[in-house]
CSV table of C-alpha atoms in Angstrom, one decimal:
chain,number,residue,atom,x,y,z
A,13,MET,CA,-50.8,-40.3,48.1
A,14,LEU,CA,-49.2,-41.0,44.7
A,15,PHE,CA,-48.4,-44.5,43.7
A,16,GLY,CA,-47.1,-46.0,40.4
A,17,SER,CA,-47.1,-49.2,38.4
A,18,GLU,CA,-46.1,-50.3,35.0
A,19,LYS,CA,-49.6,-49.3,33.6
A,20,GLY,CA,-50.2,-46.0,35.3
A,21,LEU,CA,-50.1,-43.6,38.2
A,22,PHE,CA,-52.5,-43.8,41.1
A,23,VAL,CA,-53.7,-41.1,43.5
A,24,ALA,CA,-55.5,-42.4,46.5
A,25,ALA,CA,-57.3,-40.6,49.3
A,26,PRO,CA,-59.1,-42.3,52.3
A,27,ILE,CA,-62.8,-41.8,52.9
A,28,ARG,CA,-63.4,-41.2,56.6
A,29,LYS,CA,-66.6,-41.2,58.6
A,30,SER,CA,-66.6,-40.5,62.3
A,31,GLY,CA,-62.8,-40.8,62.4
A,32,LYS,CA,-62.8,-44.1,60.7
A,33,ILE,CA,-61.7,-45.1,57.2
A,34,ILE,CA,-64.7,-46.5,55.5
A,35,GLY,CA,-63.2,-46.5,52.0
A,36,VAL,CA,-60.6,-45.3,49.5
A,37,LEU,CA,-61.0,-43.0,46.5
A,38,THR,CA,-58.5,-43.9,43.8
A,39,VAL,CA,-57.9,-42.0,40.6
A,40,ILE,CA,-55.8,-43.8,38.0
A,41,LYS,CA,-54.0,-42.1,35.0
A,42,PRO,CA,-52.5,-44.3,32.4
A,43,LYS,CA,-48.8,-43.6,31.7
A,44,LYS,CA,-49.4,-43.5,28.0
A,45,SER,CA,-51.2,-40.2,28.4
A,46,LEU,CA,-48.1,-38.7,30.0
A,47,ILE,CA,-45.7,-39.7,27.2
A,48,PRO,CA,-46.3,-36.5,25.1
A,49,PHE,CA,-45.7,-34.3,28.1
A,50,ILE,CA,-42.5,-36.2,29.0
A,51,GLU,CA,-41.3,-36.0,25.4
A,52,SER,CA,-42.0,-32.3,25.2
A,53,ALA,CA,-40.2,-31.7,28.5
A,54,ARG,CA,-37.2,-33.8,27.2
A,55,LYS,CA,-37.1,-31.9,23.9
A,56,LYS,CA,-37.2,-28.5,25.7
A,57,PHE,CA,-34.4,-29.7,28.0
A,58,TRP,CA,-32.2,-30.7,25.1
A,59,ASN,CA,-33.0,-27.6,23.2
A,60,LEU,CA,-32.1,-25.5,26.2
A,61,SER,CA,-28.9,-27.5,26.7
A,62,LEU,CA,-27.9,-27.0,23.1
A,63,TYR,CA,-28.7,-23.2,23.3
A,64,VAL,CA,-26.6,-22.9,26.5
A,65,ALA,CA,-23.7,-24.9,24.9
A,66,LEU,CA,-23.8,-22.8,21.8
A,67,SER,CA,-23.9,-19.6,23.8
A,68,ILE,CA,-20.9,-20.8,25.8
A,69,ILE,CA,-19.0,-21.7,22.6
A,70,ILE,CA,-19.8,-18.3,21.0
A,71,LEU,CA,-18.8,-16.5,24.2
A,72,PHE,CA,-15.6,-18.4,24.3
A,73,ILE,CA,-14.8,-17.7,20.7
A,74,SER,CA,-15.6,-14.0,21.2
A,75,ILE,CA,-13.3,-13.8,24.1
A,76,LEU,CA,-10.5,-15.5,22.2
A,77,TYR,CA,-11.1,-13.2,19.2
A,78,PHE,CA,-11.0,-10.2,21.5
A,79,LEU,CA,-7.7,-11.4,23.0
A,80,PHE,CA,-6.0,-12.6,19.9
A,81,SER,CA,-7.2,-10.1,17.3
A,82,PRO,CA,-4.9,-7.3,18.6
A,83,ILE,CA,-2.0,-9.8,18.6
A,84,ARG,CA,-2.8,-10.8,15.0
A,85,LYS,CA,-3.0,-7.2,13.9
A,86,LEU,CA,0.3,-6.4,15.6
A,87,SER,CA,1.9,-9.5,14.0
A,88,GLU,CA,0.7,-8.4,10.5
A,89,TYR,CA,1.9,-4.9,11.1
A,90,ILE,CA,5.4,-6.0,12.2
A,91,SER,CA,5.5,-8.4,9.2
A,92,ALA,CA,4.7,-5.4,6.9
A,93,LEU,CA,7.4,-3.3,8.4
A,94,ARG,CA,9.9,-6.1,7.9
A,95,PHE,CA,9.1,-6.1,4.2
A,96,GLN,CA,9.2,-2.3,4.2
A,97,LYS,CA,5.5,-1.9,3.3
A,98,ARG,CA,3.8,1.4,4.1
A,99,VAL,CA,1.0,0.6,6.5
A,100,PRO,CA,-0.5,2.7,9.3
A,101,PHE,CA,-0.3,1.5,12.9
A,102,PRO,CA,-3.3,-0.7,13.6
A,103,LYS,CA,-6.1,0.2,16.0
A,104,ILE,CA,-5.6,-2.0,19.1
A,105,SER,CA,-8.2,-1.8,21.9
A,106,ILE,CA,-6.1,-3.5,24.6
A,107,PRO,CA,-3.8,-0.9,26.2
A,108,GLU,CA,-1.0,-3.3,27.1
A,109,ILE,CA,-0.8,-4.8,23.6
A,110,ARG,CA,-1.1,-1.3,22.0
A,111,GLY,CA,1.7,0.0,24.2
A,112,LEU,CA,3.9,-3.0,23.3
A,113,GLY,CA,3.2,-2.4,19.6
A,114,GLU,CA,4.0,1.3,19.8
A,115,GLU,CA,7.3,0.6,21.4
A,116,MET,CA,8.2,-2.0,18.8
A,117,ASP,CA,7.1,0.4,16.1
A,118,ARG,CA,9.3,3.1,17.5
A,119,LEU,CA,12.2,0.7,17.6
A,120,PHE,CA,11.7,-0.5,14.0
A,121,ARG,CA,11.6,3.1,12.8
A,122,GLU,CA,14.7,4.1,14.7
A,123,LEU,CA,16.6,1.2,13.3
A,124,ALA,CA,15.2,1.8,9.8
A,125,GLY,CA,16.1,5.5,10.1
A,126,LYS,CA,19.7,4.7,11.1
A,127,GLU,CA,20.1,2.4,8.2
A,128,TYR,CA,18.4,4.9,5.9
A,129,VAL,CA,20.8,7.7,6.9
A,130,GLU,CA,23.8,5.5,6.5
A,131,ASN,CA,22.8,4.3,3.0
A,132,TYR,CA,21.9,7.8,2.0
A,133,VAL,CA,25.2,9.3,3.2
A,134,GLN,CA,27.1,6.7,1.3
A,135,SER,CA,25.1,7.0,-1.9
A,136,MET,CA,25.0,10.8,-1.8
A,137,THR,CA,28.8,11.0,-1.1
A,138,HIS,CA,29.4,8.8,-4.1
A,139,GLU,CA,27.0,10.7,-6.4
A,140,ILE,CA,28.2,14.2,-5.5
A,141,LYS,CA,31.8,13.3,-5.7
A,142,SER,CA,31.8,13.3,-9.5
A,143,PRO,CA,30.3,16.7,-10.1
A,144,LEU,CA,32.5,18.2,-7.3
A,145,SER,CA,35.6,16.8,-8.9
A,146,SER,CA,34.4,18.3,-12.2
A,147,LEU,CA,33.9,21.7,-10.5
A,148,LEU,CA,37.4,21.6,-9.0
A,149,ALA,CA,39.0,20.6,-12.3
A,150,SER,CA,37.1,23.4,-14.1
A,151,SER,CA,38.1,26.0,-11.6
A,152,GLU,CA,41.8,24.9,-11.9
A,153,LEU,CA,41.6,25.0,-15.7
A,154,ILE,CA,40.2,28.6,-15.6
A,155,ILE,CA,43.4,29.7,-13.9
A,156,GLU,CA,45.6,27.8,-16.3
A,157,ASN,CA,43.5,28.6,-19.5
A,158,PRO,CA,41.8,31.9,-19.2
A,159,ASP,CA,40.9,31.7,-22.9
A,160,ARG,CA,38.5,28.8,-22.2
A,161,LEU,CA,36.7,30.8,-19.5
A,162,GLU,CA,33.2,30.7,-21.2
A,163,SER,CA,33.1,26.9,-21.7
A,164,LEU,CA,34.6,26.2,-18.2
A,165,VAL,CA,32.1,28.5,-16.5
A,166,SER,CA,29.3,26.8,-18.4
A,167,ASN,CA,30.5,23.4,-17.1
A,168,ILE,CA,30.7,24.7,-13.6
A,169,GLN,CA,27.1,26.0,-13.8
A,170,LEU,CA,26.0,22.7,-15.3
A,171,GLU,CA,27.6,20.6,-12.5
A,172,GLY,CA,26.4,23.0,-9.9
A,173,ARG,CA,22.8,22.6,-11.1
A,174,ARG,CA,23.3,18.9,-11.0
A,175,ILE,CA,24.3,19.0,-7.4
A,176,GLN,CA,21.3,21.3,-6.7
A,177,THR,CA,19.0,18.9,-8.4
A,178,ILE,CA,20.3,15.9,-6.5
A,179,LEU,CA,19.8,17.7,-3.2
A,180,GLU,CA,16.3,18.9,-4.1
A,181,LYS,CA,15.3,15.4,-5.2
A,182,LEU,CA,16.8,13.9,-2.0
A,183,LEU,CA,14.7,16.3,0.1
A,184,GLU,CA,11.5,15.5,-1.8
A,185,LEU,CA,12.2,11.7,-1.7
A,186,SER,CA,13.0,11.7,2.0
A,187,SER,CA,9.8,13.6,2.7
A,188,LEU,CA,7.8,11.0,0.8
A,189,GLU,CA,9.6,8.0,2.4
A,190,ASN,CA,8.7,9.3,5.9
A,191,GLN,CA,5.0,9.2,5.1
A,192,SER,CA,3.2,5.9,5.9
A,193,GLN,CA,0.0,7.1,4.2
A,194,LEU,CA,-1.5,10.1,2.4
A,195,GLU,CA,-2.8,12.7,4.8
A,196,LYS,CA,-5.4,14.0,2.4
A,197,LYS,CA,-7.1,12.0,-0.3
A,198,LEU,CA,-9.3,13.5,-3.0
A,199,ASN,CA,-11.4,11.9,-5.6
A,200,LEU,CA,-9.6,13.0,-8.8
A,201,ASN,CA,-9.7,12.3,-12.5
A,202,LEU,CA,-6.5,10.8,-14.0
A,203,GLN,CA,-7.5,12.4,-17.3
A,204,ASP,CA,-6.8,15.8,-15.7
A,205,VAL,CA,-3.4,14.6,-14.4
A,206,VAL,CA,-2.4,13.6,-17.9
A,207,GLN,CA,-3.6,16.8,-19.6
A,208,GLU,CA,-1.9,19.0,-17.1
A,209,THR,CA,1.4,17.0,-17.3
A,210,VAL,CA,1.5,17.1,-21.1
A,211,ALA,CA,0.7,20.8,-21.1
A,212,SER,CA,3.6,21.6,-18.7
A,213,SER,CA,6.0,19.5,-20.9
A,214,ILE,CA,5.0,20.6,-24.3
A,215,SER,CA,7.6,23.3,-24.7
A,216,GLU,CA,10.5,20.9,-24.2
A,217,ALA,CA,8.8,18.4,-26.5
A,218,VAL,CA,8.6,21.1,-29.2
A,219,ARG,CA,12.2,22.1,-28.7
A,220,LYS,CA,13.3,18.5,-29.2
A,221,LYS,CA,10.8,18.0,-32.1
A,222,ILE,CA,8.9,15.3,-30.2
A,223,ARG,CA,5.2,14.8,-30.5
A,224,PHE,CA,2.8,13.9,-27.7
A,225,ARG,CA,-0.2,11.6,-28.1
A,226,GLU,CA,-2.8,11.5,-25.4
A,227,LEU,CA,-5.0,8.4,-25.1
A,228,THR,CA,-7.2,9.1,-22.1
A,229,GLU,CA,-10.6,8.2,-20.6
A,230,THR,CA,-12.4,9.4,-17.5
A,231,VAL,CA,-11.0,7.4,-14.6
A,232,TYR,CA,-11.3,8.4,-11.0
A,233,VAL,CA,-9.0,7.4,-8.1
A,234,GLU,CA,-8.5,8.6,-4.6
A,235,GLY,CA,-5.2,10.3,-4.1
A,236,ASN,CA,-3.1,13.5,-4.2
A,237,PHE,CA,-3.3,15.4,-7.5
A,238,PHE,CA,0.0,17.2,-6.9
A,239,PHE,CA,1.9,14.0,-6.1
A,240,LEU,CA,0.5,12.0,-9.1
A,241,GLY,CA,1.3,15.0,-11.3
A,242,MET,CA,4.9,15.0,-10.1
A,243,ALA,CA,5.2,11.2,-10.7
A,244,LEU,CA,3.8,11.4,-14.2
A,245,ARG,CA,6.1,14.4,-15.0
A,246,ASN,CA,9.1,12.3,-14.0
A,247,LEU,CA,8.0,9.5,-16.3
A,248,VAL,CA,7.4,12.0,-19.2
A,249,GLN,CA,10.8,13.6,-18.5
A,250,ASN,CA,12.5,10.2,-18.8
A,251,ALA,CA,10.7,9.6,-22.1
A,252,LEU,CA,11.8,13.0,-23.4
A,253,ASP,CA,15.4,12.4,-22.3
A,254,PHE,CA,15.6,9.2,-24.2
A,255,SER,CA,13.5,9.9,-27.3
A,256,ASN,CA,14.9,10.8,-30.7
A,257,PRO,CA,13.8,13.9,-32.5
A,258,GLY,CA,10.8,13.3,-34.7
A,259,SER,CA,9.5,10.4,-32.5
A,260,GLU,CA,6.3,10.2,-30.5
A,261,ILE,CA,5.5,9.8,-26.8
A,262,THR,CA,2.2,8.3,-25.8
A,263,VAL,CA,0.6,9.2,-22.4
A,264,ARG,CA,-2.3,7.1,-21.4
A,265,CYS,CA,-4.8,6.7,-18.6
A,266,GLY,CA,-7.6,4.1,-18.4
A,267,LYS,CA,-8.6,0.9,-16.8
A,268,GLU,CA,-7.4,-2.7,-17.3
A,269,ASN,CA,-9.6,-5.4,-15.7
A,270,GLY,CA,-11.2,-2.7,-13.7
A,271,PHE,CA,-8.0,-1.3,-12.2
A,272,PRO,CA,-6.9,2.2,-13.1
A,273,PHE,CA,-3.5,3.0,-14.6
A,274,LEU,CA,-1.3,5.9,-15.8
A,275,GLU,CA,1.2,5.0,-18.6
A,276,VAL,CA,4.0,6.7,-20.6
A,277,GLU,CA,5.3,5.0,-23.7
A,278,ASP,CA,8.3,6.1,-25.8
A,279,SER,CA,10.1,4.7,-28.9
A,280,GLY,CA,13.7,5.4,-27.6
A,281,PRO,CA,16.5,2.9,-27.4
A,282,GLY,CA,15.1,1.1,-24.5
A,283,ILE,CA,16.7,-0.1,-21.3
A,284,PRO,CA,19.9,-2.2,-21.6
A,285,SER,CA,19.5,-5.7,-20.2
A,286,TYR,CA,22.3,-5.1,-17.6
A,287,ALA,CA,20.3,-2.1,-16.2
A,288,LEU,CA,16.8,-3.5,-16.0
A,289,GLU,CA,17.3,-4.8,-12.4
A,290,ARG,CA,19.0,-1.5,-11.2
A,291,ILE,CA,16.7,1.2,-12.6
A,292,PHE,CA,14.9,1.7,-9.2
A,293,GLU,CA,18.2,2.0,-7.3
A,294,LYS,CA,18.8,5.5,-5.9
A,295,PHE,CA,21.3,7.5,-7.9
A,296,TYR,CA,21.5,4.9,-10.6
A,297,SER,CA,21.2,6.6,-14.0
A,298,LEU,CA,21.9,5.9,-17.7
A,299,PRO,CA,23.6,8.4,-20.0
A,300,ARG,CA,21.3,10.4,-22.2
A,301,PRO,CA,21.7,9.6,-25.9
A,302,ASP,CA,22.1,13.3,-27.0
A,303,THR,CA,24.5,14.6,-24.3
A,304,GLY,CA,25.9,11.5,-22.7
A,305,ARG,CA,25.2,13.0,-19.3
A,306,LYS,CA,23.3,11.3,-16.4
A,307,SER,CA,20.5,12.6,-14.3
A,308,SER,CA,20.2,12.5,-10.5
A,309,GLY,CA,19.2,8.9,-10.6
A,310,LEU,CA,16.3,9.6,-8.2
A,311,GLY,CA,13.4,10.0,-10.6
A,312,LEU,CA,12.1,6.4,-10.6
A,313,ALA,CA,12.7,5.9,-6.9
A,314,PHE,CA,10.6,9.1,-6.4
A,315,VAL,CA,7.8,7.8,-8.7
A,316,ARG,CA,7.8,4.5,-6.9
A,317,GLU,CA,7.4,6.1,-3.5
A,318,ILE,CA,4.4,8.1,-4.8
A,319,ALA,CA,2.9,4.9,-6.2
A,320,LYS,CA,3.3,3.2,-2.9
A,321,LEU,CA,1.5,6.1,-1.1
A,322,HIS,CA,-1.4,5.5,-3.6
A,323,ASP,CA,-1.5,1.7,-3.0
A,324,ALA,CA,-0.1,1.3,-6.6
A,325,ASP,CA,2.8,-0.4,-8.3
A,326,LEU,CA,5.3,1.1,-10.7
A,327,GLU,CA,6.2,-1.1,-13.7
A,328,VAL,CA,8.9,-0.2,-16.2
A,329,LYS,CA,9.7,-2.5,-19.1
A,330,ASN,CA,11.0,-2.5,-22.6
A,331,ARG,CA,8.6,-2.6,-25.5
A,332,THR,CA,8.7,-5.6,-27.9
A,333,SER,CA,10.2,-3.4,-30.6
A,334,THR,CA,12.0,-0.3,-29.3
A,335,GLY,CA,11.3,2.0,-26.4
A,336,VAL,CA,10.0,1.7,-22.9
A,337,ILE,CA,6.6,1.5,-21.2
A,338,ALA,CA,6.3,2.9,-17.7
A,339,ARG,CA,3.0,2.3,-15.9
A,340,ILE,CA,1.6,3.2,-12.5
A,341,CYS,CA,-1.0,0.4,-11.7
A,342,PHE,CA,-3.5,1.1,-9.0
A,343,LYS,CA,-4.6,-1.9,-6.9
A,344,THR,CA,-8.0,-0.6,-6.0
A,345,ILE,CA,-11.0,-0.9,-8.3
A,346,PHE,CA,-12.9,2.4,-8.4
């Protein structure tokens, strides 16, 4: 039998002889000797309680993250679509949320596609109207003035090529705008892009008596060599169109603060202040200094789409003195 007092614990057992209790055996254990065991048990209890509480909190946070992470991803994706950023559809593990996201994505793209077509039809109609009017006028003048046949036919061919260029550029641009990301990325050297672009443009530069200067270093990025080559050729072509005979065009590639870049610099007349905010608009073009004619107005829009596919920005600004600097700035450090 166990008894207790303020000083200790007692265990007592009767001593029997011939069925009679003749005495009692008592064992006494002071309570002080039990204190370490009690404290140890109490400590283990609180440690276990804390561990269980932390486990419950972690489990609760994990469940919340599992439930809300897909919603957060979907929200970020919709926000990116709203600002017309090129982002792939996020990986969402919960089927119901993924299905909702796919339907919203489809709706966004249908609405964007409708607006895209409407804007393109309006812009293309406005842009092609001018060369078509010129074609009709030239054809009428041929009948009235047969002696001017050669110059009028030349004008018809020129305007016809302009319409063809506009349509080809539109097809290329629409193909790029329908891509949310590059399908195939390769590790490529920007130095090779510069060298190939300059080599393909050298004949026109010689004809216009313009010099090329290459300032390059070995810089690797992940991307599409063909697309980057087309982007740089467009920038070089702009520089050739606006440069004066005897001037120099500098084509660079390198790194600034660890970020790769491609750059074309010319010493032409520069961009008028009224045109600086419109140079990226589709079909907007400035007259060339030597001929007074305009291009398709799709070149910089085309370059910007290629830059977006490579997670890069296109910057075009006037130099401090004369000329323009066009730069493709990559946002990833390689």
